[in-house]
Amino acid sequence: MSTTCPSPPEDAIDARVAAARLACRPFASEYSFEHRFLDVDGGALHYGDEGPRDGSPSLFLHGNPTWSFLWRRLITALSDRHRCVALDHIGCGLSDKPQDWPYTLEAHIANVERLVLELDLHDVTLALHDWGGAIGMGLARRHPERIARLIVTNTAAFRSKRIPLRISLCRTPALGSVLVRRLNAFAGMAPRMAVARRGGLNPVVRRGYLTPYDSYANRIATWRFVKDIPLRPDHPSWAELGRIEESLSEFADRPTCIVWGERDFCFTPHFREEWERRFPRAVVHAVANAGHLVLEDAPRESEQWIRSFLDETEDDLRVRRRR
């Protein structure tokens, strides 16, 4: 897999930015960040880079079937003092959606690595959700010296054979493709199933989550992420996830904040407890009345907890910089 990509011409970048602005117009009140693109393996990777360049950087990594829209409120809350970088994995959000790309854990990690090296980010706070946990900790395994702190929300970076039946059905070769890509039974259901609040998300926010996944072709990553869940040793991503899991102990000394929606049907409290076991010094906020999208169910509380965590661990960051 190539890790070097030529820079796109300026007119191509301008066209991408214009298309991104147009796509976001219906929910611009929720998501109005400057659009940026980097050519990586698989195409153009969309990302935002908000806040002061000399601020401590936070890298926000989403999962399936969301995109950087997930982090919008937290970025707004933090970007007065912190540099906030949030990307859309290839196949997701406003990034390119190639139909013949591998869509493996290792491939996604390589693209995040490319962005981090391109921006030359150091002392990074990793903010992780869903697949962002495995992808982010895969980056950390490759560049431990660049990782300073962790924010963990309803995710995993270790092997598990626990999988809800509804997701298991989406993995079946024929039925899964029909459910996820043709009937939109994965991304389409998320705004209601992934939150605990009655009635789900409001219409504008719902549109923000769903707009990038509005066709069969645009739901390629939604389907391929489900297929890439490694449950057995013969799965192509099993070994990579194993290497990530084995490296987690290297980061147990990093300041860590866990914000967890306890009513998540997928990443249940069992997964939170596993994070706590591996990161016994972590600050933990278990939100009883929140689901998978804990940032939607408990936005103000999450923002307050995370901001306090970053403020309280600035001294640790300064010590790390002097090493």
JSON list of C-alpha atoms in Angstrom, two decimals, residues 56-279:
[
{"chain": "A", "resi": 56, "resn": "SER", "atom": "CA", "xyz": [-2.20, 21.25, 22.24]},
{"chain": "A", "resi": 57, "resn": "PRO", "atom": "CA", "xyz": [-3.67, 19.11, 19.42]},
{"chain": "A", "resi": 58, "resn": "SER", "atom": "CA", "xyz": [-6.60, 16.75, 19.80]},
{"chain": "A", "resi": 59, "resn": "LEU", "atom": "CA", "xyz": [-7.29, 14.22, 17.05]},
{"chain": "A", "resi": 60, "resn": "PHE", "atom": "CA", "xyz": [-10.94, 13.15, 16.82]},
{"chain": "A", "resi": 61, "resn": "LEU", "atom": "CA", "xyz": [-11.58, 9.71, 15.29]},
{"chain": "A", "resi": 62, "resn": "HIS", "atom": "CA", "xyz": [-15.11, 8.57, 14.51]},
{"chain": "A", "resi": 63, "resn": "GLY", "atom": "CA", "xyz": [-16.50, 5.13, 13.74]},
{"chain": "A", "resi": 64, "resn": "ASN", "atom": "CA", "xyz": [-19.34, 3.55, 11.79]},
{"chain": "A", "resi": 65, "resn": "PRO", "atom": "CA", "xyz": [-21.73, 4.95, 10.56]},
{"chain": "A", "resi": 66, "resn": "THR", "atom": "CA", "xyz": [-20.83, 8.46, 11.68]},
{"chain": "A", "resi": 67, "resn": "TRP", "atom": "CA", "xyz": [-18.25, 11.02, 10.52]},
{"chain": "A", "resi": 68, "resn": "SER", "atom": "CA", "xyz": [-16.53, 14.12, 11.91]},
{"chain": "A", "resi": 69, "resn": "PHE", "atom": "CA", "xyz": [-20.00, 15.62, 12.42]},
{"chain": "A", "resi": 70, "resn": "LEU", "atom": "CA", "xyz": [-20.10, 13.50, 15.60]},
{"chain": "A", "resi": 71, "resn": "TRP", "atom": "CA", "xyz": [-17.49, 15.75, 17.25]},
{"chain": "A", "resi": 72, "resn": "ARG", "atom": "CA", "xyz": [-18.87, 19.14, 16.17]},
{"chain": "A", "resi": 73, "resn": "ARG", "atom": "CA", "xyz": [-20.05, 20.39, 19.57]},
{"chain": "A", "resi": 74, "resn": "LEU", "atom": "CA", "xyz": [-16.95, 19.21, 21.38]},
{"chain": "A", "resi": 75, "resn": "ILE", "atom": "CA", "xyz": [-14.73, 20.89, 18.80]},
{"chain": "A", "resi": 76, "resn": "THR", "atom": "CA", "xyz": [-16.66, 24.14, 19.20]},
{"chain": "A", "resi": 77, "resn": "ALA", "atom": "CA", "xyz": [-16.29, 23.89, 22.98]},
{"chain": "A", "resi": 78, "resn": "LEU", "atom": "CA", "xyz": [-12.54, 23.21, 22.89]},
{"chain": "A", "resi": 79, "resn": "SER", "atom": "CA", "xyz": [-11.19, 25.11, 19.88]},
{"chain": "A", "resi": 80, "resn": "ASP", "atom": "CA", "xyz": [-10.78, 28.40, 21.72]},
{"chain": "A", "resi": 81, "resn": "ARG", "atom": "CA", "xyz": [-7.65, 26.95, 23.34]},
{"chain": "A", "resi": 82, "resn": "HIS", "atom": "CA", "xyz": [-7.00, 23.59, 21.70]},
{"chain": "A", "resi": 83, "resn": "ARG", "atom": "CA", "xyz": [-6.12, 22.63, 18.15]},
{"chain": "A", "resi": 84, "resn": "CYS", "atom": "CA", "xyz": [-8.88, 20.25, 17.06]},
{"chain": "A", "resi": 85, "resn": "VAL", "atom": "CA", "xyz": [-8.31, 17.97, 14.07]},
{"chain": "A", "resi": 86, "resn": "ALA", "atom": "CA", "xyz": [-11.22, 15.78, 13.01]},
{"chain": "A", "resi": 87, "resn": "LEU", "atom": "CA", "xyz": [-11.16, 13.61, 9.90]},
{"chain": "A", "resi": 88, "resn": "ASP", "atom": "CA", "xyz": [-13.57, 11.49, 7.90]},
{"chain": "A", "resi": 89, "resn": "HIS", "atom": "CA", "xyz": [-12.19, 8.03, 7.16]},
{"chain": "A", "resi": 90, "resn": "ILE", "atom": "CA", "xyz": [-12.10, 7.10, 3.48]},
{"chain": "A", "resi": 91, "resn": "GLY", "atom": "CA", "xyz": [-15.62, 6.03, 2.50]},
{"chain": "A", "resi": 92, "resn": "CYS", "atom": "CA", "xyz": [-17.15, 8.19, 5.23]},
{"chain": "A", "resi": 93, "resn": "GLY", "atom": "CA", "xyz": [-18.47, 11.71, 5.62]},
{"chain": "A", "resi": 94, "resn": "LEU", "atom": "CA", "xyz": [-17.12, 14.09, 3.01]},
{"chain": "A", "resi": 95, "resn": "SER", "atom": "CA", "xyz": [-14.12, 11.96, 2.06]},
{"chain": "A", "resi": 96, "resn": "ASP", "atom": "CA", "xyz": [-13.94, 10.03, -1.19]},
{"chain": "A", "resi": 97, "resn": "LYS", "atom": "CA", "xyz": [-15.87, 6.76, -1.34]},
{"chain": "A", "resi": 98, "resn": "PRO", "atom": "CA", "xyz": [-13.98, 4.39, -3.66]},
{"chain": "A", "resi": 99, "resn": "GLN", "atom": "CA", "xyz": [-15.81, 1.16, -4.42]},
{"chain": "A", "resi": 100, "resn": "ASP", "atom": "CA", "xyz": [-12.69, -1.01, -4.77]},
{"chain": "A", "resi": 101, "resn": "TRP", "atom": "CA", "xyz": [-10.55, 0.09, -1.81]},
{"chain": "A", "resi": 102, "resn": "PRO", "atom": "CA", "xyz": [-9.57, -2.50, 0.88]},
{"chain": "A", "resi": 103, "resn": "TYR", "atom": "CA", "xyz": [-11.48, -0.88, 3.79]},
{"chain": "A", "resi": 104, "resn": "THR", "atom": "CA", "xyz": [-9.42, -2.78, 6.36]},
{"chain": "A", "resi": 105, "resn": "LEU", "atom": "CA", "xyz": [-8.37, -1.68, 9.83]},
{"chain": "A", "resi": 106, "resn": "GLU", "atom": "CA", "xyz": [-4.75, -1.47, 8.73]},
{"chain": "A", "resi": 107, "resn": "ALA", "atom": "CA", "xyz": [-5.63, 0.68, 5.70]},
{"chain": "A", "resi": 108, "resn": "HIS", "atom": "CA", "xyz": [-7.58, 3.16, 7.82]},
{"chain": "A", "resi": 109, "resn": "ILE", "atom": "CA", "xyz": [-4.72, 3.38, 10.32]},
{"chain": "A", "resi": 110, "resn": "ALA", "atom": "CA", "xyz": [-2.28, 4.14, 7.51]},
{"chain": "A", "resi": 111, "resn": "ASN", "atom": "CA", "xyz": [-4.42, 7.06, 6.33]},
{"chain": "A", "resi": 112, "resn": "VAL", "atom": "CA", "xyz": [-4.68, 8.55, 9.82]},
{"chain": "A", "resi": 113, "resn": "GLU", "atom": "CA", "xyz": [-0.92, 8.14, 10.16]},
{"chain": "A", "resi": 114, "resn": "ARG", "atom": "CA", "xyz": [-0.44, 10.01, 6.88]},
{"chain": "A", "resi": 115, "resn": "LEU", "atom": "CA", "xyz": [-2.51, 12.94, 8.15]},
{"chain": "A", "resi": 116, "resn": "VAL", "atom": "CA", "xyz": [-0.72, 13.08, 11.50]},
{"chain": "A", "resi": 117, "resn": "LEU", "atom": "CA", "xyz": [2.69, 13.09, 9.80]},
{"chain": "A", "resi": 118, "resn": "GLU", "atom": "CA", "xyz": [1.55, 15.64, 7.22]},
{"chain": "A", "resi": 119, "resn": "LEU", "atom": "CA", "xyz": [0.39, 18.02, 9.98]},
{"chain": "A", "resi": 120, "resn": "ASP", "atom": "CA", "xyz": [3.34, 16.99, 12.18]},
{"chain": "A", "resi": 121, "resn": "LEU", "atom": "CA", "xyz": [1.18, 16.60, 15.27]},
{"chain": "A", "resi": 122, "resn": "HIS", "atom": "CA", "xyz": [2.90, 15.95, 18.59]},
{"chain": "A", "resi": 123, "resn": "ASP", "atom": "CA", "xyz": [1.60, 15.57, 22.17]},
{"chain": "A", "resi": 124, "resn": "VAL", "atom": "CA", "xyz": [-1.68, 14.43, 20.66]},
{"chain": "A", "resi": 125, "resn": "THR", "atom": "CA", "xyz": [-4.84, 13.84, 22.66]},
{"chain": "A", "resi": 126, "resn": "LEU", "atom": "CA", "xyz": [-6.67, 10.99, 20.93]},
{"chain": "A", "resi": 127, "resn": "ALA", "atom": "CA", "xyz": [-10.48, 11.22, 21.10]},
{"chain": "A", "resi": 128, "resn": "LEU", "atom": "CA", "xyz": [-11.94, 7.84, 20.19]},
{"chain": "A", "resi": 129, "resn": "HIS", "atom": "CA", "xyz": [-15.40, 6.54, 19.35]},
{"chain": "A", "resi": 130, "resn": "ASP", "atom": "CA", "xyz": [-16.57, 3.21, 17.90]},
{"chain": "A", "resi": 131, "resn": "TRP", "atom": "CA", "xyz": [-14.06, 2.09, 15.19]},
{"chain": "A", "resi": 132, "resn": "GLY", "atom": "CA", "xyz": [-12.00, 5.15, 16.11]},
{"chain": "A", "resi": 133, "resn": "GLY", "atom": "CA", "xyz": [-10.76, 3.20, 19.14]},
{"chain": "A", "resi": 134, "resn": "ALA", "atom": "CA", "xyz": [-9.00, 0.49, 17.15]},
{"chain": "A", "resi": 135, "resn": "ILE", "atom": "CA", "xyz": [-7.87, 2.91, 14.44]},
{"chain": "A", "resi": 136, "resn": "GLY", "atom": "CA", "xyz": [-6.59, 5.47, 16.94]},
{"chain": "A", "resi": 137, "resn": "MET", "atom": "CA", "xyz": [-4.76, 2.97, 19.11]},
{"chain": "A", "resi": 138, "resn": "GLY", "atom": "CA", "xyz": [-3.33, 1.48, 15.92]},
{"chain": "A", "resi": 139, "resn": "LEU", "atom": "CA", "xyz": [-1.86, 4.91, 15.23]},
{"chain": "A", "resi": 140, "resn": "ALA", "atom": "CA", "xyz": [-0.64, 5.06, 18.83]},
{"chain": "A", "resi": 141, "resn": "ARG", "atom": "CA", "xyz": [1.10, 1.69, 18.45]},
{"chain": "A", "resi": 142, "resn": "ARG", "atom": "CA", "xyz": [3.01, 3.03, 15.44]},
{"chain": "A", "resi": 143, "resn": "HIS", "atom": "CA", "xyz": [3.86, 6.40, 17.02]},
{"chain": "A", "resi": 144, "resn": "PRO", "atom": "CA", "xyz": [3.69, 6.11, 20.82]},
{"chain": "A", "resi": 145, "resn": "GLU", "atom": "CA", "xyz": [5.96, 9.13, 21.25]},
{"chain": "A", "resi": 146, "resn": "ARG", "atom": "CA", "xyz": [3.31, 11.38, 19.68]},
{"chain": "A", "resi": 147, "resn": "ILE", "atom": "CA", "xyz": [0.43, 10.36, 21.98]},
{"chain": "A", "resi": 148, "resn": "ALA", "atom": "CA", "xyz": [-0.07, 12.30, 25.22]},
{"chain": "A", "resi": 149, "resn": "ARG", "atom": "CA", "xyz": [-3.66, 11.69, 26.39]},
{"chain": "A", "resi": 150, "resn": "LEU", "atom": "CA", "xyz": [-6.73, 9.60, 25.62]},
{"chain": "A", "resi": 151, "resn": "ILE", "atom": "CA", "xyz": [-10.45, 10.37, 25.53]},
{"chain": "A", "resi": 152, "resn": "VAL", "atom": "CA", "xyz": [-12.43, 7.14, 25.20]},
{"chain": "A", "resi": 153, "resn": "THR", "atom": "CA", "xyz": [-16.14, 7.03, 24.32]},
{"chain": "A", "resi": 154, "resn": "ASN", "atom": "CA", "xyz": [-18.07, 3.81, 23.56]},
{"chain": "A", "resi": 155, "resn": "THR", "atom": "CA", "xyz": [-15.38, 1.99, 21.65]},
{"chain": "A", "resi": 156, "resn": "ALA", "atom": "CA", "xyz": [-12.95, -0.92, 21.77]},
{"chain": "A", "resi": 157, "resn": "ALA", "atom": "CA", "xyz": [-9.34, -1.55, 20.78]},
{"chain": "A", "resi": 158, "resn": "PHE", "atom": "CA", "xyz": [-9.14, -5.19, 21.83]},
{"chain": "A", "resi": 159, "resn": "ARG", "atom": "CA", "xyz": [-10.50, -8.46, 20.51]},
{"chain": "A", "resi": 160, "resn": "SER", "atom": "CA", "xyz": [-13.97, -9.61, 21.54]},
{"chain": "A", "resi": 161, "resn": "LYS", "atom": "CA", "xyz": [-16.49, -12.10, 20.23]},
{"chain": "A", "resi": 162, "resn": "ARG", "atom": "CA", "xyz": [-19.44, -10.13, 21.59]},
{"chain": "A", "resi": 163, "resn": "ILE", "atom": "CA", "xyz": [-21.60, -8.84, 18.75]},
{"chain": "A", "resi": 164, "resn": "PRO", "atom": "CA", "xyz": [-25.30, -7.91, 18.73]},
{"chain": "A", "resi": 165, "resn": "LEU", "atom": "CA", "xyz": [-27.53, -10.06, 16.54]},
{"chain": "A", "resi": 166, "resn": "ARG", "atom": "CA", "xyz": [-28.65, -7.04, 14.49]},
{"chain": "A", "resi": 167, "resn": "ILE", "atom": "CA", "xyz": [-25.03, -6.30, 13.56]},
{"chain": "A", "resi": 168, "resn": "SER", "atom": "CA", "xyz": [-24.25, -9.96, 12.98]},
{"chain": "A", "resi": 169, "resn": "LEU", "atom": "CA", "xyz": [-27.07, -10.10, 10.43]},
{"chain": "A", "resi": 170, "resn": "CYS", "atom": "CA", "xyz": [-25.51, -7.17, 8.60]},
{"chain": "A", "resi": 171, "resn": "ARG", "atom": "CA", "xyz": [-22.30, -9.16, 8.18]},
{"chain": "A", "resi": 172, "resn": "THR", "atom": "CA", "xyz": [-23.86, -11.98, 6.16]},
{"chain": "A", "resi": 173, "resn": "PRO", "atom": "CA", "xyz": [-22.59, -11.86, 2.54]},
{"chain": "A", "resi": 174, "resn": "ALA", "atom": "CA", "xyz": [-25.86, -11.48, 0.61]},
{"chain": "A", "resi": 175, "resn": "LEU", "atom": "CA", "xyz": [-28.39, -10.32, 3.18]},
{"chain": "A", "resi": 176, "resn": "GLY", "atom": "CA", "xyz": [-25.96, -7.90, 4.79]},
{"chain": "A", "resi": 177, "resn": "SER", "atom": "CA", "xyz": [-25.28, -6.05, 1.57]},
{"chain": "A", "resi": 178, "resn": "VAL", "atom": "CA", "xyz": [-29.00, -5.69, 0.90]},
{"chain": "A", "resi": 179, "resn": "LEU", "atom": "CA", "xyz": [-29.71, -4.50, 4.45]},
{"chain": "A", "resi": 180, "resn": "VAL", "atom": "CA", "xyz": [-26.84, -2.04, 4.75]},
{"chain": "A", "resi": 181, "resn": "ARG", "atom": "CA", "xyz": [-26.39, -0.69, 1.23]},
{"chain": "A", "resi": 182, "resn": "ARG", "atom": "CA", "xyz": [-29.78, -1.00, -0.46]},
{"chain": "A", "resi": 183, "resn": "LEU", "atom": "CA", "xyz": [-32.17, -0.61, 2.48]},
{"chain": "A", "resi": 184, "resn": "ASN", "atom": "CA", "xyz": [-29.90, 1.64, 4.60]},
{"chain": "A", "resi": 185, "resn": "ALA", "atom": "CA", "xyz": [-30.71, -0.44, 7.67]},
{"chain": "A", "resi": 186, "resn": "PHE", "atom": "CA", "xyz": [-27.46, 0.50, 9.41]},
{"chain": "A", "resi": 187, "resn": "ALA", "atom": "CA", "xyz": [-26.80, 4.22, 8.91]},
{"chain": "A", "resi": 188, "resn": "GLY", "atom": "CA", "xyz": [-30.51, 4.93, 8.52]},
{"chain": "A", "resi": 189, "resn": "MET", "atom": "CA", "xyz": [-31.39, 3.40, 11.89]},
{"chain": "A", "resi": 190, "resn": "ALA", "atom": "CA", "xyz": [-28.48, 4.91, 13.83]},
{"chain": "A", "resi": 191, "resn": "PRO", "atom": "CA", "xyz": [-30.06, 8.31, 14.60]},
{"chain": "A", "resi": 192, "resn": "ARG", "atom": "CA", "xyz": [-32.76, 6.50, 16.54]},
{"chain": "A", "resi": 193, "resn": "MET", "atom": "CA", "xyz": [-31.08, 3.31, 17.80]},
{"chain": "A", "resi": 194, "resn": "ALA", "atom": "CA", "xyz": [-27.78, 4.89, 18.85]},
{"chain": "A", "resi": 195, "resn": "VAL", "atom": "CA", "xyz": [-29.31, 7.41, 21.25]},
{"chain": "A", "resi": 196, "resn": "ALA", "atom": "CA", "xyz": [-31.32, 6.90, 24.41]},
{"chain": "A", "resi": 197, "resn": "ARG", "atom": "CA", "xyz": [-33.42, 10.04, 24.10]},
{"chain": "A", "resi": 198, "resn": "ARG", "atom": "CA", "xyz": [-37.06, 9.51, 23.17]},
{"chain": "A", "resi": 199, "resn": "GLY", "atom": "CA", "xyz": [-37.72, 10.24, 19.51]},
{"chain": "A", "resi": 200, "resn": "GLY", "atom": "CA", "xyz": [-34.07, 10.14, 18.52]},
{"chain": "A", "resi": 201, "resn": "LEU", "atom": "CA", "xyz": [-32.19, 13.10, 17.10]},
{"chain": "A", "resi": 202, "resn": "ASN", "atom": "CA", "xyz": [-33.78, 16.33, 15.91]},
{"chain": "A", "resi": 203, "resn": "PRO", "atom": "CA", "xyz": [-34.30, 16.61, 12.11]},
{"chain": "A", "resi": 204, "resn": "VAL", "atom": "CA", "xyz": [-31.33, 18.89, 11.42]},
{"chain": "A", "resi": 205, "resn": "VAL", "atom": "CA", "xyz": [-28.87, 16.73, 13.35]},
{"chain": "A", "resi": 206, "resn": "ARG", "atom": "CA", "xyz": [-30.35, 13.59, 11.85]},
{"chain": "A", "resi": 207, "resn": "ARG", "atom": "CA", "xyz": [-29.82, 15.05, 8.39]},
{"chain": "A", "resi": 208, "resn": "GLY", "atom": "CA", "xyz": [-26.23, 15.86, 9.29]},
{"chain": "A", "resi": 209, "resn": "TYR", "atom": "CA", "xyz": [-25.51, 12.26, 10.17]},
{"chain": "A", "resi": 210, "resn": "LEU", "atom": "CA", "xyz": [-27.31, 10.77, 7.16]},
{"chain": "A", "resi": 211, "resn": "THR", "atom": "CA", "xyz": [-26.42, 13.10, 4.27]},
{"chain": "A", "resi": 212, "resn": "PRO", "atom": "CA", "xyz": [-23.06, 11.45, 3.43]},
{"chain": "A", "resi": 213, "resn": "TYR", "atom": "CA", "xyz": [-24.75, 8.03, 3.22]},
{"chain": "A", "resi": 214, "resn": "ASP", "atom": "CA", "xyz": [-27.59, 8.82, 0.85]},
{"chain": "A", "resi": 215, "resn": "SER", "atom": "CA", "xyz": [-27.05, 6.15, -1.83]},
{"chain": "A", "resi": 216, "resn": "TYR", "atom": "CA", "xyz": [-25.95, 2.58, -2.44]},
{"chain": "A", "resi": 217, "resn": "ALA", "atom": "CA", "xyz": [-22.50, 3.71, -3.57]},
{"chain": "A", "resi": 218, "resn": "ASN", "atom": "CA", "xyz": [-22.07, 6.12, -0.66]},
{"chain": "A", "resi": 219, "resn": "ARG", "atom": "CA", "xyz": [-22.77, 3.37, 1.88]},
{"chain": "A", "resi": 220, "resn": "ILE", "atom": "CA", "xyz": [-19.74, 1.31, 0.82]},
{"chain": "A", "resi": 221, "resn": "ALA", "atom": "CA", "xyz": [-17.76, 2.00, 4.02]},
{"chain": "A", "resi": 222, "resn": "THR", "atom": "CA", "xyz": [-20.80, 1.41, 6.23]},
{"chain": "A", "resi": 223, "resn": "TRP", "atom": "CA", "xyz": [-20.97, -2.11, 4.82]},
{"chain": "A", "resi": 224, "resn": "ARG", "atom": "CA", "xyz": [-17.23, -2.74, 4.74]},
{"chain": "A", "resi": 225, "resn": "PHE", "atom": "CA", "xyz": [-16.71, -1.60, 8.34]},
{"chain": "A", "resi": 226, "resn": "VAL", "atom": "CA", "xyz": [-19.28, -4.18, 9.46]},
{"chain": "A", "resi": 227, "resn": "LYS", "atom": "CA", "xyz": [-17.55, -6.88, 7.42]},
{"chain": "A", "resi": 228, "resn": "ASP", "atom": "CA", "xyz": [-14.18, -5.90, 8.90]},
{"chain": "A", "resi": 229, "resn": "ILE", "atom": "CA", "xyz": [-15.16, -6.69, 12.50]},
{"chain": "A", "resi": 230, "resn": "PRO", "atom": "CA", "xyz": [-12.60, -9.39, 13.40]},
{"chain": "A", "resi": 231, "resn": "LEU", "atom": "CA", "xyz": [-14.28, -12.15, 15.42]},
{"chain": "A", "resi": 232, "resn": "ARG", "atom": "CA", "xyz": [-12.04, -15.10, 14.47]},
{"chain": "A", "resi": 233, "resn": "PRO", "atom": "CA", "xyz": [-8.30, -15.67, 14.02]},
{"chain": "A", "resi": 234, "resn": "ASP", "atom": "CA", "xyz": [-8.74, -16.28, 10.29]},
{"chain": "A", "resi": 235, "resn": "HIS", "atom": "CA", "xyz": [-10.23, -12.80, 9.74]},
{"chain": "A", "resi": 236, "resn": "PRO", "atom": "CA", "xyz": [-7.92, -10.42, 7.78]},
{"chain": "A", "resi": 237, "resn": "SER", "atom": "CA", "xyz": [-7.95, -7.79, 10.57]},
{"chain": "A", "resi": 238, "resn": "TRP", "atom": "CA", "xyz": [-7.63, -10.20, 13.52]},
{"chain": "A", "resi": 239, "resn": "ALA", "atom": "CA", "xyz": [-3.83, -10.07, 13.66]},
{"chain": "A", "resi": 240, "resn": "GLU", "atom": "CA", "xyz": [-3.68, -6.27, 13.40]},
{"chain": "A", "resi": 241, "resn": "LEU", "atom": "CA", "xyz": [-6.23, -5.87, 16.20]},
{"chain": "A", "resi": 242, "resn": "GLY", "atom": "CA", "xyz": [-4.21, -8.35, 18.24]},
{"chain": "A", "resi": 243, "resn": "ARG", "atom": "CA", "xyz": [-1.08, -6.24, 17.84]},
{"chain": "A", "resi": 244, "resn": "ILE", "atom": "CA", "xyz": [-3.05, -3.16, 18.90]},
{"chain": "A", "resi": 245, "resn": "GLU", "atom": "CA", "xyz": [-4.45, -4.96, 21.93]},
{"chain": "A", "resi": 246, "resn": "GLU", "atom": "CA", "xyz": [-0.99, -6.11, 22.99]},
{"chain": "A", "resi": 247, "resn": "SER", "atom": "CA", "xyz": [0.30, -2.54, 22.81]},
{"chain": "A", "resi": 248, "resn": "LEU", "atom": "CA", "xyz": [-2.38, -1.01, 25.07]},
{"chain": "A", "resi": 249, "resn": "SER", "atom": "CA", "xyz": [-0.33, -1.53, 28.22]},
{"chain": "A", "resi": 250, "resn": "GLU", "atom": "CA", "xyz": [2.26, 0.91, 26.83]},
{"chain": "A", "resi": 251, "resn": "PHE", "atom": "CA", "xyz": [-0.31, 3.71, 27.23]},
{"chain": "A", "resi": 252, "resn": "ALA", "atom": "CA", "xyz": [-1.66, 2.90, 30.69]},
{"chain": "A", "resi": 253, "resn": "ASP", "atom": "CA", "xyz": [0.37, 5.80, 32.09]},
{"chain": "A", "resi": 254, "resn": "ARG", "atom": "CA", "xyz": [-1.22, 8.34, 29.74]},
{"chain": "A", "resi": 255, "resn": "PRO", "atom": "CA", "xyz": [-3.91, 10.54, 31.30]},
{"chain": "A", "resi": 256, "resn": "THR", "atom": "CA", "xyz": [-7.21, 9.00, 30.19]},
{"chain": "A", "resi": 257, "resn": "CYS", "atom": "CA", "xyz": [-10.82, 10.14, 30.38]},
{"chain": "A", "resi": 258, "resn": "ILE", "atom": "CA", "xyz": [-13.62, 7.67, 29.71]},
{"chain": "A", "resi": 259, "resn": "VAL", "atom": "CA", "xyz": [-17.10, 9.03, 28.90]},
{"chain": "A", "resi": 260, "resn": "TRP", "atom": "CA", "xyz": [-19.51, 6.14, 28.33]},
{"chain": "A", "resi": 261, "resn": "GLY", "atom": "CA", "xyz": [-23.14, 5.81, 27.36]},
{"chain": "A", "resi": 262, "resn": "GLU", "atom": "CA", "xyz": [-24.36, 2.89, 29.45]},
{"chain": "A", "resi": 263, "resn": "ARG", "atom": "CA", "xyz": [-27.38, 2.14, 27.25]},
{"chain": "A", "resi": 264, "resn": "ASP", "atom": "CA", "xyz": [-25.29, 1.27, 24.21]},
{"chain": "A", "resi": 265, "resn": "PHE", "atom": "CA", "xyz": [-26.62, -1.94, 22.63]},
{"chain": "A", "resi": 266, "resn": "CYS", "atom": "CA", "xyz": [-23.25, -2.60, 20.97]},
{"chain": "A", "resi": 267, "resn": "PHE", "atom": "CA", "xyz": [-20.46, -1.27, 23.21]},
{"chain": "A", "resi": 268, "resn": "THR", "atom": "CA", "xyz": [-22.11, -2.31, 26.46]},
{"chain": "A", "resi": 269, "resn": "PRO", "atom": "CA", "xyz": [-20.74, -1.54, 29.93]},
{"chain": "A", "resi": 270, "resn": "HIS", "atom": "CA", "xyz": [-18.68, -4.74, 29.56]},
{"chain": "A", "resi": 271, "resn": "PHE", "atom": "CA", "xyz": [-16.42, -2.85, 27.17]},
{"chain": "A", "resi": 272, "resn": "ARG", "atom": "CA", "xyz": [-16.13, 0.12, 29.53]},
{"chain": "A", "resi": 273, "resn": "GLU", "atom": "CA", "xyz": [-15.08, -2.24, 32.30]},
{"chain": "A", "resi": 274, "resn": "GLU", "atom": "CA", "xyz": [-12.40, -3.69, 30.04]},
{"chain": "A", "resi": 275, "resn": "TRP", "atom": "CA", "xyz": [-11.01, -0.21, 29.39]},
{"chain": "A", "resi": 276, "resn": "GLU", "atom": "CA", "xyz": [-11.02, 0.45, 33.12]},
{"chain": "A", "resi": 277, "resn": "ARG", "atom": "CA", "xyz": [-9.16, -2.80, 33.76]},
{"chain": "A", "resi": 278, "resn": "ARG", "atom": "CA", "xyz": [-6.49, -1.85, 31.25]},
{"chain": "A", "resi": 279, "resn": "PHE", "atom": "CA", "xyz": [-6.38, 1.83, 32.28]}
]
